[in-house]
Structure formats: structure tokens, C-alpha cells
PDB file of C-alpha atoms in Angstrom:
ATOM      1  CA  MET A   1     -17.559 -14.377  -5.854  1.00 61.00           C
ATOM      2  CA  ALA A   2     -17.198 -12.735  -2.492  1.00 73.00           C
ATOM      3  CA  ASP A   3     -18.532  -9.348  -1.755  1.00 90.00           C
ATOM      4  CA  LYS A   4     -15.048  -8.173  -0.672  1.00 94.00           C
ATOM      5  CA  LEU A   5     -11.902  -8.524  -2.601  1.00 96.00           C
ATOM      6  CA  LEU A   6      -9.725  -7.817   0.360  1.00 97.00           C
ATOM      7  CA  GLU A   7     -10.548  -7.741   4.064  1.00 97.00           C
ATOM      8  CA  ILE A   8      -8.029  -6.814   6.527  1.00 97.00           C
ATOM      9  CA  LYS A   9      -9.637  -7.814   9.899  1.00 97.00           C
ATOM     10  CA  GLY A  10      -8.225  -6.323  13.193  1.00 96.00           C
ATOM     11  CA  VAL A  11      -4.499  -7.036  11.976  1.00 97.00           C
ATOM     12  CA  SER A  12      -1.602  -6.436  14.246  1.00 96.00           C
ATOM     13  CA  LYS A  13       1.981  -7.060  13.916  1.00 96.00           C
ATOM     14  CA  ILE A  14       4.515  -6.887  16.806  1.00 92.00           C
ATOM     15  CA  PHE A  15       8.188  -6.886  16.545  1.00 88.00           C
ATOM     16  CA  ARG A  16      10.764  -7.128  19.344  1.00 80.00           C
ATOM     17  CA  VAL A  17      13.465  -4.389  19.338  1.00 74.00           C
ATOM     18  CA  GLY A  18      16.780  -4.686  21.321  1.00 69.00           C
ATOM     19  CA  GLY A  19      17.015  -8.426  21.920  1.00 65.00           C
ATOM     20  CA  MET A  20      14.955 -11.118  23.322  1.00 62.00           C
ATOM     21  CA  ILE A  21      15.520 -10.602  26.955  1.00 64.00           C
ATOM     22  CA  ARG A  22      15.836  -6.701  27.410  1.00 66.00           C
ATOM     23  CA  GLY A  23      14.114  -5.848  24.175  1.00 66.00           C
ATOM     24  CA  LYS A  24      11.055  -3.948  23.916  1.00 76.00           C
ATOM     25  CA  LYS A  25       7.842  -4.804  21.954  1.00 81.00           C
ATOM     26  CA  LEU A  26       6.997  -2.431  19.021  1.00 85.00           C
ATOM     27  CA  VAL A  27       3.457  -2.800  17.778  1.00 90.00           C
ATOM     28  CA  ALA A  28       4.142  -1.759  14.185  1.00 92.00           C
ATOM     29  CA  VAL A  29       0.534  -2.382  13.076  1.00 95.00           C
ATOM     30  CA  ASP A  30      -2.058  -1.942  15.687  1.00 94.00           C
ATOM     31  CA  ASP A  31      -5.529  -3.561  15.110  1.00 94.00           C
ATOM     32  CA  VAL A  32      -6.033  -2.250  11.424  1.00 96.00           C
ATOM     33  CA  THR A  33      -9.288  -3.079   9.775  1.00 96.00           C
ATOM     34  CA  LEU A  34      -9.731  -2.189   6.001  1.00 95.00           C
ATOM     35  CA  SER A  35     -11.533  -3.676   3.063  1.00 96.00           C
ATOM     36  CA  ILE A  36     -11.963  -3.386  -0.746  1.00 96.00           C
ATOM     37  CA  ASP A  37     -15.125  -4.030  -2.391  1.00 95.00           C
ATOM     38  CA  ASN A  38     -15.129  -6.733  -5.286  1.00 93.00           C
ATOM     39  CA  ASP A  39     -17.720  -4.958  -7.493  1.00 90.00           C
ATOM     40  CA  LYS A  40     -15.327  -2.430  -9.184  1.00 92.00           C
ATOM     41  CA  PRO A  41     -11.778  -1.740  -9.018  1.00 95.00           C
ATOM     42  CA  VAL A  42     -10.185   1.128  -6.878  1.00 97.00           C
ATOM     43  CA  ILE A  43      -6.959   2.597  -5.776  1.00 97.00           C
ATOM     44  CA  LEU A  44      -6.616   2.634  -2.067  1.00 97.00           C
ATOM     45  CA  SER A  45      -3.726   4.758  -0.977  1.00 96.00           C
ATOM     46  CA  VAL A  46      -2.182   4.129   2.719  1.00 96.00           C
ATOM     47  CA  VAL A  47      -0.394   7.197   3.809  1.00 93.00           C
ATOM     48  CA  GLY A  48       1.643   8.483   6.849  1.00 90.00           C
ATOM     49  CA  GLU A  49       5.123   9.345   7.769  1.00 87.00           C
ATOM     50  CA  SER A  50       7.964   7.104   7.982  1.00 85.00           C
ATOM     51  CA  GLY A  51       7.494   4.296  10.626  1.00 85.00           C
ATOM     52  CA  CYS A  52       3.589   4.421  10.789  1.00 90.00           C
ATOM     53  CA  GLY A  53       3.369   0.927   9.687  1.00 92.00           C
ATOM     54  CA  LYS A  54       2.513   1.273   5.862  1.00 93.00           C
ATOM     55  CA  SER A  55       5.124  -1.136   4.585  1.00 92.00           C
ATOM     56  CA  THR A  56       4.459  -3.552   7.331  1.00 95.00           C
ATOM     57  CA  LEU A  57       0.800  -3.708   6.336  1.00 96.00           C
ATOM     58  CA  CYS A  58       1.749  -4.038   2.699  1.00 94.00           C
ATOM     59  CA  LYS A  59       4.011  -7.108   3.594  1.00 95.00           C
ATOM     60  CA  MET A  60       1.310  -8.788   5.564  1.00 96.00           C
ATOM     61  CA  VAL A  61      -0.986  -8.545   2.517  1.00 96.00           C
ATOM     62  CA  LEU A  62       1.805  -9.993   0.407  1.00 95.00           C
ATOM     63  CA  ARG A  63       2.300 -12.759   3.042  1.00 93.00           C
ATOM     64  CA  LEU A  64       5.818 -11.628   3.698  1.00 93.00           C
ATOM     65  CA  HIS A  65       5.002 -11.171   7.222  1.00 94.00           C
ATOM     66  CA  ASN A  66       2.327 -13.245   9.204  1.00 93.00           C
ATOM     67  CA  PRO A  67      -0.080 -11.235  11.353  1.00 95.00           C
ATOM     68  CA  ASP A  68       0.207 -11.707  15.218  1.00 95.00           C
ATOM     69  CA  MET A  69      -3.373 -11.026  15.607  1.00 96.00           C
ATOM     70  CA  GLY A  70      -6.305 -10.813  13.134  1.00 96.00           C
ATOM     71  CA  ASP A  71      -6.740 -12.084   9.614  1.00 95.00           C
ATOM     72  CA  ILE A  72      -6.646 -11.236   6.106  1.00 95.00           C
ATOM     73  CA  VAL A  73      -9.177 -12.492   3.606  1.00 94.00           C
ATOM     74  CA  LEU A  74      -8.725 -12.310  -0.171  1.00 93.00           C
ATOM     75  CA  ASP A  75     -11.610 -12.935  -2.237  1.00 91.00           C
ATOM     76  CA  GLY A  76     -13.281 -15.142   0.381  1.00 90.00           C
ATOM     77  CA  LYS A  77      -9.984 -17.027   1.160  1.00 90.00           C
ATOM     78  CA  SER A  78      -8.600 -16.539   4.568  1.00 92.00           C
ATOM     79  CA  TYR A  79      -4.763 -16.444   4.985  1.00 90.00           C
ATOM     80  CA  ARG A  80      -5.053 -18.426   8.111  1.00 87.00           C
ATOM     81  CA  ASP A  81      -6.846 -21.115   6.253  1.00 82.00           C
ATOM     82  CA  LYS A  82      -4.509 -24.050   5.481  1.00 74.00           C
ATOM     83  CA  LYS A  83      -6.841 -25.385   2.761  1.00 74.00           C
ATOM     84  CA  SER A  84      -6.633 -22.201   0.719  1.00 69.00           C
ATOM     85  CA  TYR A  85      -3.530 -19.921   0.387  1.00 62.00           C
ATOM     86  CA  ASN A  86      -1.159 -21.526   2.708  1.00 63.00           C
ATOM     87  CA  TYR A  87      -1.001 -24.625   0.589  1.00 58.00           C
ATOM     88  CA  ASN A  88      -1.598 -22.757  -2.691  1.00 75.00           C
ATOM     89  CA  ALA A  89       1.346 -20.400  -3.298  1.00 82.00           C
ATOM     90  CA  LYS A  90       0.918 -20.384  -6.896  1.00 86.00           C
ATOM     91  CA  GLN A  91      -2.622 -19.299  -6.720  1.00 88.00           C
ATOM     92  CA  PHE A  92      -1.732 -16.522  -4.434  1.00 91.00           C
ATOM     93  CA  LYS A  93       0.946 -15.293  -6.998  1.00 91.00           C
ATOM     94  CA  LEU A  94      -1.772 -15.216  -9.778  1.00 93.00           C
ATOM     95  CA  ASP A  95      -4.023 -13.259  -7.547  1.00 94.00           C
ATOM     96  CA  VAL A  96      -1.700 -10.755  -5.802  1.00 95.00           C
ATOM     97  CA  GLN A  97       1.362  -9.089  -7.355  1.00 95.00           C
ATOM     98  CA  PRO A  98       3.922  -6.533  -6.004  1.00 95.00           C
ATOM     99  CA  ILE A  99       5.607  -3.564  -7.221  1.00 94.00           C
ATOM    100  CA  PHE A 100       8.403  -2.364  -5.026  1.00 90.00           C
ATOM    101  CA  GLN A 101      10.171   0.907  -4.372  1.00 86.00           C
ATOM    102  CA  ASN A 102      13.500   0.499  -6.244  1.00 86.00           C
ATOM    103  CA  PRO A 103      13.100  -1.156  -9.612  1.00 86.00           C
ATOM    104  CA  TYR A 104      16.898  -1.607  -9.786  1.00 88.00           C
ATOM    105  CA  GLU A 105      16.591  -3.856  -6.757  1.00 87.00           C
ATOM    106  CA  SER A 106      13.918  -5.959  -8.466  1.00 87.00           C
ATOM    107  CA  PHE A 107      16.198  -7.178 -11.212  1.00 91.00           C
ATOM    108  CA  SER A 108      19.596  -8.762 -11.268  1.00 90.00           C
ATOM    109  CA  ALA A 109      22.075  -6.738 -13.179  1.00 90.00           C
ATOM    110  CA  ARG A 110      23.372 -10.102 -14.692  1.00 92.00           C
ATOM    111  CA  LYS A 111      20.059 -11.085 -16.288  1.00 94.00           C
ATOM    112  CA  PRO A 112      18.150  -9.217 -19.143  1.00 96.00           C
ATOM    113  CA  VAL A 113      14.824  -7.933 -17.762  1.00 95.00           C
ATOM    114  CA  ASP A 114      12.736  -9.866 -20.412  1.00 96.00           C
ATOM    115  CA  SER A 115      13.790 -13.059 -18.831  1.00 96.00           C
ATOM    116  CA  TYR A 116      11.908 -12.163 -15.657  1.00 95.00           C
ATOM    117  CA  LEU A 117       8.757 -11.671 -17.463  1.00 96.00           C
ATOM    118  CA  PHE A 118       9.122 -14.818 -19.461  1.00 96.00           C
ATOM    119  CA  ASN A 119       9.766 -16.718 -16.315  1.00 95.00           C
ATOM    120  CA  THR A 120       6.588 -15.312 -14.779  1.00 95.00           C
ATOM    121  CA  ALA A 121       4.527 -16.491 -17.703  1.00 95.00           C
ATOM    122  CA  LEU A 122       5.983 -19.985 -18.004  1.00 95.00           C
ATOM    123  CA  ARG A 123       6.576 -20.910 -14.451  1.00 93.00           C
ATOM    124  CA  LEU A 124       3.148 -19.979 -13.241  1.00 93.00           C
ATOM    125  CA  GLY A 125       1.484 -21.777 -16.035  1.00 92.00           C
ATOM    126  CA  ILE A 126       0.031 -18.719 -17.702  1.00 94.00           C
ATOM    127  CA  ALA A 127       1.575 -19.636 -20.980  1.00 94.00           C
ATOM    128  CA  LYS A 128       2.006 -23.214 -22.251  1.00 93.00           C
ATOM    129  CA  ASN A 129       5.154 -22.661 -24.341  1.00 95.00           C
ATOM    130  CA  LYS A 130       7.546 -19.827 -25.330  1.00 94.00           C
ATOM    131  CA  ALA A 131       5.377 -18.787 -28.222  1.00 95.00           C
ATOM    132  CA  GLU A 132       2.626 -17.968 -26.064  1.00 95.00           C
ATOM    133  CA  ALA A 133       4.748 -16.442 -23.466  1.00 96.00           C
ATOM    134  CA  THR A 134       6.154 -14.150 -26.211  1.00 96.00           C
ATOM    135  CA  ASN A 135       2.638 -12.886 -26.930  1.00 96.00           C
ATOM    136  CA  LEU A 136       1.837 -12.397 -23.366  1.00 95.00           C
ATOM    137  CA  VAL A 137       4.848 -10.502 -22.510  1.00 96.00           C
ATOM    138  CA  ASP A 138       4.711  -8.429 -25.496  1.00 96.00           C
ATOM    139  CA  ASP A 139       1.029  -7.289 -24.603  1.00 95.00           C
ATOM    140  CA  ALA A 140       2.160  -6.626 -21.103  1.00 95.00           C
ATOM    141  CA  LEU A 141       4.911  -4.433 -22.091  1.00 96.00           C
ATOM    142  CA  LYS A 142       2.594  -2.610 -24.714  1.00 95.00           C
ATOM    143  CA  SER A 143       0.148  -1.825 -21.808  1.00 94.00           C
ATOM    144  CA  VAL A 144       2.798   0.261 -20.115  1.00 93.00           C
ATOM    145  CA  GLY A 145       4.033   1.956 -23.243  1.00 92.00           C
ATOM    146  CA  LEU A 146       7.027  -0.437 -24.123  1.00 94.00           C
ATOM    147  CA  SER A 147       7.255  -3.541 -26.308  1.00 95.00           C
ATOM    148  CA  LEU A 148       9.395  -6.788 -26.502  1.00 96.00           C
ATOM    149  CA  ALA A 149      11.264  -5.395 -29.420  1.00 95.00           C
ATOM    150  CA  VAL A 150      12.364  -2.454 -27.282  1.00 95.00           C
ATOM    151  CA  VAL A 151      13.107  -4.609 -24.034  1.00 95.00           C
ATOM    152  CA  LYS A 152      14.429  -7.733 -25.363  1.00 95.00           C
ATOM    153  CA  GLY A 153      18.053  -8.743 -24.334  1.00 95.00           C
ATOM    154  CA  LYS A 154      18.651  -5.386 -22.376  1.00 96.00           C
ATOM    155  CA  TYR A 155      19.916  -5.377 -18.831  1.00 95.00           C
ATOM    156  CA  PRO A 156      18.558  -3.230 -15.862  1.00 94.00           C
ATOM    157  CA  THR A 157      21.320  -0.696 -16.305  1.00 93.00           C
ATOM    158  CA  GLN A 158      20.264   0.122 -20.054  1.00 95.00           C
ATOM    159  CA  PHE A 159      16.972   1.640 -18.649  1.00 93.00           C
ATOM    160  CA  SER A 160      16.077   4.726 -16.682  1.00 90.00           C
ATOM    161  CA  GLY A 161      14.379   4.217 -13.314  1.00 88.00           C
ATOM    162  CA  GLY A 162      10.908   5.092 -14.865  1.00 89.00           C
ATOM    163  CA  GLU A 163      11.338   2.613 -17.732  1.00 92.00           C
ATOM    164  CA  LEU A 164      12.430  -0.134 -15.496  1.00 93.00           C
ATOM    165  CA  GLN A 165       9.450   0.562 -13.186  1.00 92.00           C
ATOM    166  CA  ARG A 166       7.239   0.147 -16.160  1.00 93.00           C
ATOM    167  CA  VAL A 167       8.755  -3.179 -16.717  1.00 95.00           C
ATOM    168  CA  SER A 168       7.947  -4.116 -13.087  1.00 94.00           C
ATOM    169  CA  ILE A 169       4.516  -3.165 -13.840  1.00 95.00           C
ATOM    170  CA  ALA A 170       4.127  -5.277 -16.959  1.00 95.00           C
ATOM    171  CA  ARG A 171       5.510  -8.205 -15.163  1.00 95.00           C
ATOM    172  CA  ALA A 172       2.840  -7.882 -12.327  1.00 95.00           C
ATOM    173  CA  LEU A 173       0.252  -7.571 -15.150  1.00 95.00           C
ATOM    174  CA  ILE A 174       1.174 -10.923 -16.798  1.00 95.00           C
ATOM    175  CA  THR A 175      -0.649 -12.953 -14.167  1.00 94.00           C
ATOM    176  CA  ARG A 176      -3.859 -10.805 -14.651  1.00 94.00           C
ATOM    177  CA  PRO A 177      -3.929 -10.233 -10.854  1.00 95.00           C
ATOM    178  CA  LYS A 178      -6.915  -9.249  -8.694  1.00 95.00           C
ATOM    179  CA  LEU A 179      -4.696  -6.938  -6.480  1.00 97.00           C
ATOM    180  CA  ILE A 180      -1.476  -5.156  -7.061  1.00 97.00           C
ATOM    181  CA  ILE A 181       0.475  -3.914  -3.990  1.00 97.00           C
ATOM    182  CA  ALA A 182       2.720  -0.811  -4.902  1.00 94.00           C
ATOM    183  CA  ASP A 183       4.973  -0.015  -2.017  1.00 92.00           C
ATOM    184  CA  GLU A 184       6.325   3.543  -2.680  1.00 90.00           C
ATOM    185  CA  PRO A 185       6.564   2.733  -6.396  1.00 89.00           C
ATOM    186  CA  VAL A 186       7.608   6.369  -7.383  1.00 85.00           C
ATOM    187  CA  ALA A 187       9.991   7.029  -4.403  1.00 81.00           C
ATOM    188  CA  ALA A 188      13.167   6.269  -6.605  1.00 74.00           C
ATOM    189  CA  ILE A 189      11.931   7.753  -9.869  1.00 77.00           C
ATOM    190  CA  ASP A 190      12.844  11.024 -11.068  1.00 77.00           C
ATOM    191  CA  ALA A 191      10.291  13.785 -10.584  1.00 74.00           C
ATOM    192  CA  SER A 192       9.279  14.226 -14.113  1.00 73.00           C
ATOM    193  CA  MET A 193       8.404  10.601 -14.468  1.00 79.00           C
ATOM    194  CA  LYS A 194       6.314  10.296 -11.257  1.00 83.00           C
ATOM    195  CA  MET A 195       3.030  11.362 -12.870  1.00 84.00           C
ATOM    196  CA  ASN A 196       3.604   9.091 -15.770  1.00 86.00           C
ATOM    197  CA  ILE A 197       3.664   6.105 -13.357  1.00 88.00           C
ATOM    198  CA  VAL A 198       0.576   7.100 -11.347  1.00 88.00           C
ATOM    199  CA  ASN A 199      -1.221   7.867 -14.572  1.00 89.00           C
ATOM    200  CA  LEU A 200      -0.528   4.335 -15.635  1.00 92.00           C
ATOM    201  CA  PHE A 201      -1.968   2.853 -12.431  1.00 93.00           C
ATOM    202  CA  LYS A 202      -5.261   4.924 -13.182  1.00 93.00           C
ATOM    203  CA  GLU A 203      -5.271   3.469 -16.696  1.00 93.00           C
ATOM    204  CA  LEU A 204      -4.563  -0.068 -15.829  1.00 93.00           C
ATOM    205  CA  LYS A 205      -7.126  -0.112 -13.049  1.00 95.00           C
ATOM    206  CA  ASP A 206      -9.944   0.490 -15.561  1.00 92.00           C
ATOM    207  CA  LYS A 207      -8.357  -1.543 -18.449  1.00 92.00           C
ATOM    208  CA  TYR A 208      -7.641  -4.668 -16.465  1.00 93.00           C
ATOM    209  CA  LYS A 209     -10.118  -4.295 -13.745  1.00 94.00           C
ATOM    210  CA  VAL A 210      -7.372  -4.587 -11.194  1.00 96.00           C
ATOM    211  CA  SER A 211      -7.394  -2.889  -7.774  1.00 97.00           C
ATOM    212  CA  PHE A 212      -4.395  -1.267  -6.239  1.00 97.00           C
ATOM    213  CA  ILE A 213      -3.043  -0.636  -2.842  1.00 97.00           C
ATOM    214  CA  TYR A 214      -0.633   2.281  -3.262  1.00 96.00           C
ATOM    215  CA  ILE A 215       1.598   2.665  -0.318  1.00 94.00           C
ATOM    216  CA  THR A 216       3.110   6.177  -0.268  1.00 90.00           C
ATOM    217  CA  HIS A 217       4.013   9.396   1.739  1.00 82.00           C
ATOM    218  CA  ASP A 218       3.868  11.400  -1.336  1.00 83.00           C
ATOM    219  CA  LEU A 219       0.574  12.931  -0.756  1.00 84.00           C
ATOM    220  CA  SER A 220       0.241  14.830  -3.947  1.00 83.00           C
ATOM    221  CA  THR A 221       0.399  11.750  -6.099  1.00 86.00           C
ATOM    222  CA  ALA A 222      -1.978  10.169  -3.470  1.00 88.00           C
ATOM    223  CA  TYR A 223      -4.519  12.881  -3.996  1.00 86.00           C
ATOM    224  CA  TYR A 224      -4.304  12.687  -7.591  1.00 87.00           C
ATOM    225  CA  VAL A 225      -4.469   8.770  -8.082  1.00 91.00           C
ATOM    226  CA  SER A 226      -6.580   7.617  -5.342  1.00 94.00           C
ATOM    227  CA  ASP A 227     -10.187   6.572  -4.928  1.00 96.00           C
ATOM    228  CA  TYR A 228      -9.792   5.990  -1.059  1.00 97.00           C
ATOM    229  CA  ILE A 229      -7.297   7.026   1.440  1.00 96.00           C
ATOM    230  CA  ALA A 230      -6.316   5.380   4.641  1.00 96.00           C
ATOM    231  CA  THR A 231      -4.039   7.304   7.144  1.00 95.00           C
ATOM    232  CA  LEU A 232      -1.884   5.525   9.585  1.00 95.00           C
ATOM    233  CA  TYR A 233      -0.221   6.962  12.658  1.00 94.00           C
ATOM    234  CA  ARG A 234       2.004   4.736  14.863  1.00 92.00           C
ATOM    235  CA  GLY A 235       0.578   1.622  13.369  1.00 93.00           C
ATOM    236  CA  CYS A 236      -3.020   2.682  13.862  1.00 94.00           C
ATOM    237  CA  LEU A 237      -5.544   3.492  11.335  1.00 96.00           C
ATOM    238  CA  ILE A 238      -7.001   6.857  12.224  1.00 96.00           C
ATOM    239  CA  GLU A 239      -8.889   7.950   9.223  1.00 96.00           C
ATOM    240  CA  TYR A 240     -10.363   6.393   6.036  1.00 97.00           C
ATOM    241  CA  GLY A 241     -12.609   7.428   3.122  1.00 96.00           C
ATOM    242  CA  PRO A 242     -13.087   8.939  -0.200  1.00 96.00           C
ATOM    243  CA  ALA A 243      -9.650  10.628  -1.313  1.00 94.00           C
ATOM    244  CA  LYS A 244     -11.227  13.999  -2.161  1.00 92.00           C
ATOM    245  CA  GLU A 245     -13.166  14.230   1.048  1.00 93.00           C
ATOM    246  CA  ILE A 246     -10.128  13.357   3.171  1.00 92.00           C
ATOM    247  CA  MET A 247      -7.734  15.596   1.522  1.00 87.00           C
ATOM    248  CA  ASP A 248     -10.030  18.586   0.961  1.00 89.00           C
ATOM    249  CA  GLU A 249     -11.555  18.526   4.487  1.00 93.00           C
ATOM    250  CA  PRO A 250      -9.656  16.226   6.971  1.00 94.00           C
ATOM    251  CA  ALA A 251     -11.364  15.099   9.960  1.00 95.00           C
ATOM    252  CA  HIS A 252      -8.319  13.882  11.958  1.00 96.00           C
ATOM    253  CA  PRO A 253      -5.915  16.558  13.465  1.00 94.00           C
ATOM    254  CA  TYR A 254      -3.021  14.289  12.194  1.00 94.00           C
ATOM    255  CA  THR A 255      -4.433  14.225   8.563  1.00 92.00           C
ATOM    256  CA  GLU A 256      -4.924  17.887   8.787  1.00 91.00           C
ATOM    257  CA  LEU A 257      -1.137  18.282   9.754  1.00 88.00           C
ATOM    258  CA  LEU A 258      -0.272  16.158   6.819  1.00 86.00           C
ATOM    259  CA  MET A 259      -2.438  18.117   4.387  1.00 83.00           C
ATOM    260  CA  SER A 260      -0.833  21.302   5.355  1.00 79.00           C
ATOM    261  CA  ALA A 261       2.501  19.803   4.462  1.00 71.00           C
ATOM    262  CA  VAL A 262       1.864  19.226   0.839  1.00 65.00           C
ATOM    263  CA  PRO A 263       2.945  22.304  -1.270  1.00 54.00           C
ATOM    264  CA  ARG A 264       3.051  20.688  -4.722  1.00 44.00           C
ATOM    265  CA  ILE A 265       3.175  17.448  -6.844  1.00 46.00           C
ATOM    266  CA  GLY A 266       6.138  15.304  -6.224  1.00 47.00           C
ATOM    267  CA  ASP A 267       7.137  16.889  -2.730  1.00 47.00           C
ATOM    268  CA  LYS A 268       7.265  15.040   0.473  1.00 47.00           C
ATOM    269  CA  TRP A 269       6.909  16.313   4.016  1.00 43.00           C
ATOM    270  CA  ALA A 270      10.251  16.280   5.739  1.00 45.00           C
ATOM    271  CA  ASP A 271      10.112  13.910   8.632  1.00 43.00           C
ATOM    272  CA  ASP A 272      12.334  16.133  10.769  1.00 41.00           C
ATOM    273  CA  ASP A 273      10.046  19.139  10.445  1.00 40.00           C
ATOM    274  CA  MET A 274       7.394  16.805  11.746  1.00 38.00           C
ATOM    275  CA  ALA A 275       9.233  15.044  14.561  1.00 39.00           C
ATOM    276  CA  LEU A 276       8.564  15.803  18.252  1.00 36.00           C
ATOM    277  CA  PRO A 277      11.283  15.377  20.768  1.00 38.00           C
ATOM    278  CA  ASP A 278      10.001  12.059  22.213  1.00 43.00           C
ATOM    279  CA  MET A 279       9.944   9.694  19.082  1.00 46.00           C
ATOM    280  CA  GLU A 280      10.883   6.507  21.214  1.00 48.00           C
ATOM    281  CA  SER A 281       9.385   3.231  20.710  1.00 56.00           C
ATOM    282  CA  LYS A 282       7.289   3.719  23.652  1.00 65.00           C
ATOM    283  CA  GLU A 283       4.918   5.888  21.588  1.00 69.00           C
ATOM    284  CA  TYR A 284       3.811   2.721  19.836  1.00 72.00           C
ATOM    285  CA  SER A 285       2.819   1.072  22.980  1.00 74.00           C
ATOM    286  CA  ILE A 286       0.368   4.000  24.250  1.00 83.00           C
ATOM    287  CA  THR A 287      -2.954   2.507  25.275  1.00 86.00           C
ATOM    288  CA  TYR A 288      -4.772   5.800  24.803  1.00 91.00           C
ATOM    289  CA  CYS A 289      -4.864   8.025  21.548  1.00 93.00           C
ATOM    290  CA  LYS A 290      -1.486   7.822  20.107  1.00 91.00           C
ATOM    291  CA  PHE A 291      -1.631  11.198  18.599  1.00 92.00           C
ATOM    292  CA  ALA A 292      -2.634  12.962  21.885  1.00 92.00           C
ATOM    293  CA  PRO A 293       0.878  13.782  22.934  1.00 90.00           C
ATOM    294  CA  ARG A 294       1.226  15.915  19.787  1.00 88.00           C
ATOM    295  CA  CYS A 295      -2.374  16.791  19.175  1.00 92.00           C
ATOM    296  CA  PRO A 296      -3.325  20.573  19.569  1.00 91.00           C
ATOM    297  CA  TYR A 297      -7.052  19.578  20.468  1.00 92.00           C
ATOM    298  CA  ALA A 298      -6.331  16.737  22.937  1.00 93.00           C
ATOM    299  CA  THR A 299      -8.386  16.538  26.088  1.00 95.00           C
ATOM    300  CA  ASP A 300      -8.289  14.469  29.269  1.00 95.00           C
ATOM    301  CA  GLU A 301     -10.436  11.982  27.414  1.00 95.00           C
ATOM    302  CA  CYS A 302      -7.889  11.509  24.645  1.00 94.00           C
ATOM    303  CA  ARG A 303      -5.142  10.790  27.361  1.00 93.00           C
ATOM    304  CA  LYS A 304      -7.283   8.141  29.098  1.00 93.00           C
ATOM    305  CA  SER A 305      -8.683   5.868  26.395  1.00 94.00           C
ATOM    306  CA  ARG A 306      -8.303   5.107  22.583  1.00 93.00           C
ATOM    307  CA  PRO A 307     -11.017   6.408  20.342  1.00 94.00           C
ATOM    308  CA  GLY A 308     -13.259   3.818  18.398  1.00 92.00           C
ATOM    309  CA  GLU A 309     -14.462   4.377  14.946  1.00 92.00           C
ATOM    310  CA  THR A 310     -16.794   7.281  14.202  1.00 93.00           C
ATOM    311  CA  TYR A 311     -18.729   7.166  10.969  1.00 93.00           C
ATOM    312  CA  LEU A 312     -18.927  10.534   9.344  1.00 94.00           C
ATOM    313  CA  ASN A 313     -21.086   9.220   6.543  1.00 92.00           C
ATOM    314  CA  ASP A 314     -21.874   5.665   5.124  1.00 90.00           C
ATOM    315  CA  VAL A 315     -18.126   5.319   3.970  1.00 92.00           C
ATOM    316  CA  ARG A 316     -15.812   7.672   5.807  1.00 95.00           C
ATOM    317  CA  LYS A 317     -14.622   6.931   9.367  1.00 95.00           C
ATOM    318  CA  VAL A 318     -12.267   8.610  11.743  1.00 96.00           C
ATOM    319  CA  MET A 319     -10.806   7.407  15.046  1.00 95.00           C
ATOM    320  CA  CYS A 320     -10.927  10.612  17.257  1.00 95.00           C
ATOM    321  CA  PHE A 321     -13.030  11.787  20.141  1.00 94.00           C
ATOM    322  CA  HIS A 322     -13.121  15.294  18.850  1.00 92.00           C
ATOM    323  CA  PRO A 323     -13.132  15.064  14.906  1.00 93.00           C
ATOM    324  CA  LEU A 324     -12.590  18.311  13.032  1.00 92.00           C
ATOM    325  CA  ILE A 325     -16.096  17.636  10.945  1.00 89.00           C
ATOM    326  CA  GLN A 326     -19.011  16.209  12.484  1.00 84.00           C
ATOM    327  CA  PRO A 327     -21.077  13.017  11.477  1.00 84.00           C
ATOM    328  CA  LYS A 328     -23.857  13.544   9.018  1.00 75.00           C
ATOM    329  CA  LYS A 329     -27.175  12.743  10.630  1.00 65.00           C
TER     330      LYS A 329
END
């Protein structure tokens, strides 16, 4: 078994905006490096305001986008290696499962939701027959507080958003994945149900020994559910470390700004409140520190070159010339 469950190695993703001839390049994800160890399951939250590259990074891990630079390695298998995942889509689906933002978009209104769970169990070869699939589906639903007796034959419109998201989670669990990618999984759910879902992630992490990447800009739930937090800004990873350390004592000025905008559980910051006048795509192509134009601590050094990684301790790192806390010696 590989030492790392997931390694994101210097990954970048570039889109062209405005046409092939006069269009501009937008670096949606810019040289991001992250990893998740294989020794114990964790929840890694990737946070940042809209447009920071969270979902693009998520889609690259799910192989919905190919990186333009860098590589992603899952349990020792490189995404670029044609002998591994490129020719074994079934194994990849067993190892990695997604949970998307809007559960109503994950299921067709014309099909009962239990049919999706049965299809997952049977088509991926997890169950040999309908009887085995029935037991697997029922167990998965019970793990999220439902049951096949409650769900069977019902259509998406017969469930609340929170209930349907639980069905999505149950579907992901059927494969016994190593990694679940949850992209804004509570964004479309009533505020009263959000903590139920994130509590469920914590329970499932320990019960099934599965790690989560939790993509969110709801910092209160990220604080509550995460073992580690990675902060993105304009496609760049600017701070990473244990969740409590980062949110209690941020080292990057941008993370400090985010923390100051979290009044209570379930609230999000308003992007309009944080926006600066110049929000054009050229900000993504800045070759020096991308946060320098809005940073109250920026110096000439920040406007000339991009900072490298500064390790504050064995785990925590920040990409800043002038971090708000100093490295431990």
C-alpha cells in the first residue's frame, strides 16, 4: 500500500475565455500541491470564495478534467499512467466516489431513486445478483439513517433536499470507496439540515475508513468537520494545515479575511462584500503574489515575485513572504 492515499503534484488547469483567437487564458488552478496520507482517514476541506478553483480541482481529482500540468496519484496509481486508471474506469469508480451540490440534479425525476443504488451495486460487480444488491443497498441506506423500506419505489420529488443528499451519500458508500469528493454538498440544503450532513461525514469517516475532500465556502461547517484545511485564492494554494490551527490563528492575510467573515454556523460570506473593483481575469495571470493587490501587508517584494512554501511546523505551510505567525524553530 502506498504511503499516500492521494497526491496532487503541481497541478494546473488553464481555460481559454472569449474565443480561440482573441480569447485570454485563465489559470483556474495554478501549481497546486496537496496530499492525503494513507494511514488513517481524514476530512480535508478546500475553501475559498467563488472562482478560486475549488470545483475545478475537485473535477480533476474525479477525472472530469485533465490537468494541463502536473499529475494526480491515487494510492500509488498515476492518472497519467495508461496502464492504471486510464484503462480501468471501473476500478476508479470503486476507489473514488462523488457527492455533488444539488441532490435533485443527481437523480432523474422519472426514475425511483433506489434504482440508482441497485445499478451501482450490480453494474460495478459489487453484488452478484439482486438479492446481494438488496442487502448492500439496505445497509448503505441504514448507514445514513434511512432504509430500503423507506426509499423503495419513491421518486426524487418525494424527498426533502437533506433526505435526497443522504441517498446520494448512501450510493457513494456502496462501492466502499477510499476517497469521497463532496463538492458543496450542503449548499442546496436547508440550514437546519446542514449540520446533520456534516455530522454524517464525520461518522462515516471513522466507520468506513474513508477519506473526504470537502469542497466548500461555508467556513463554519468546514471548521466543524475538517481535520485539515487548504485555502485557495485565484487558483493558488496559499495556506494548508490542521483545521483548528488555521481557523483559530490564520497565517495568511487572505485566510484572516475569510475567518473574519464567519459570524455563525451555516452563514457564508457575501462575495460582493469581499470583491475589489478589479476582478478581471488578468488577476489569475499575475506572476507575483496574486493577493498582493488587495493585501494590507503587501510590500515591494510581494509585487515582484510569488512566494514559495514556508513551513510553520511539520505539517502546516503558508505561501506568503510575511506570514502573520512565524515558523517554529
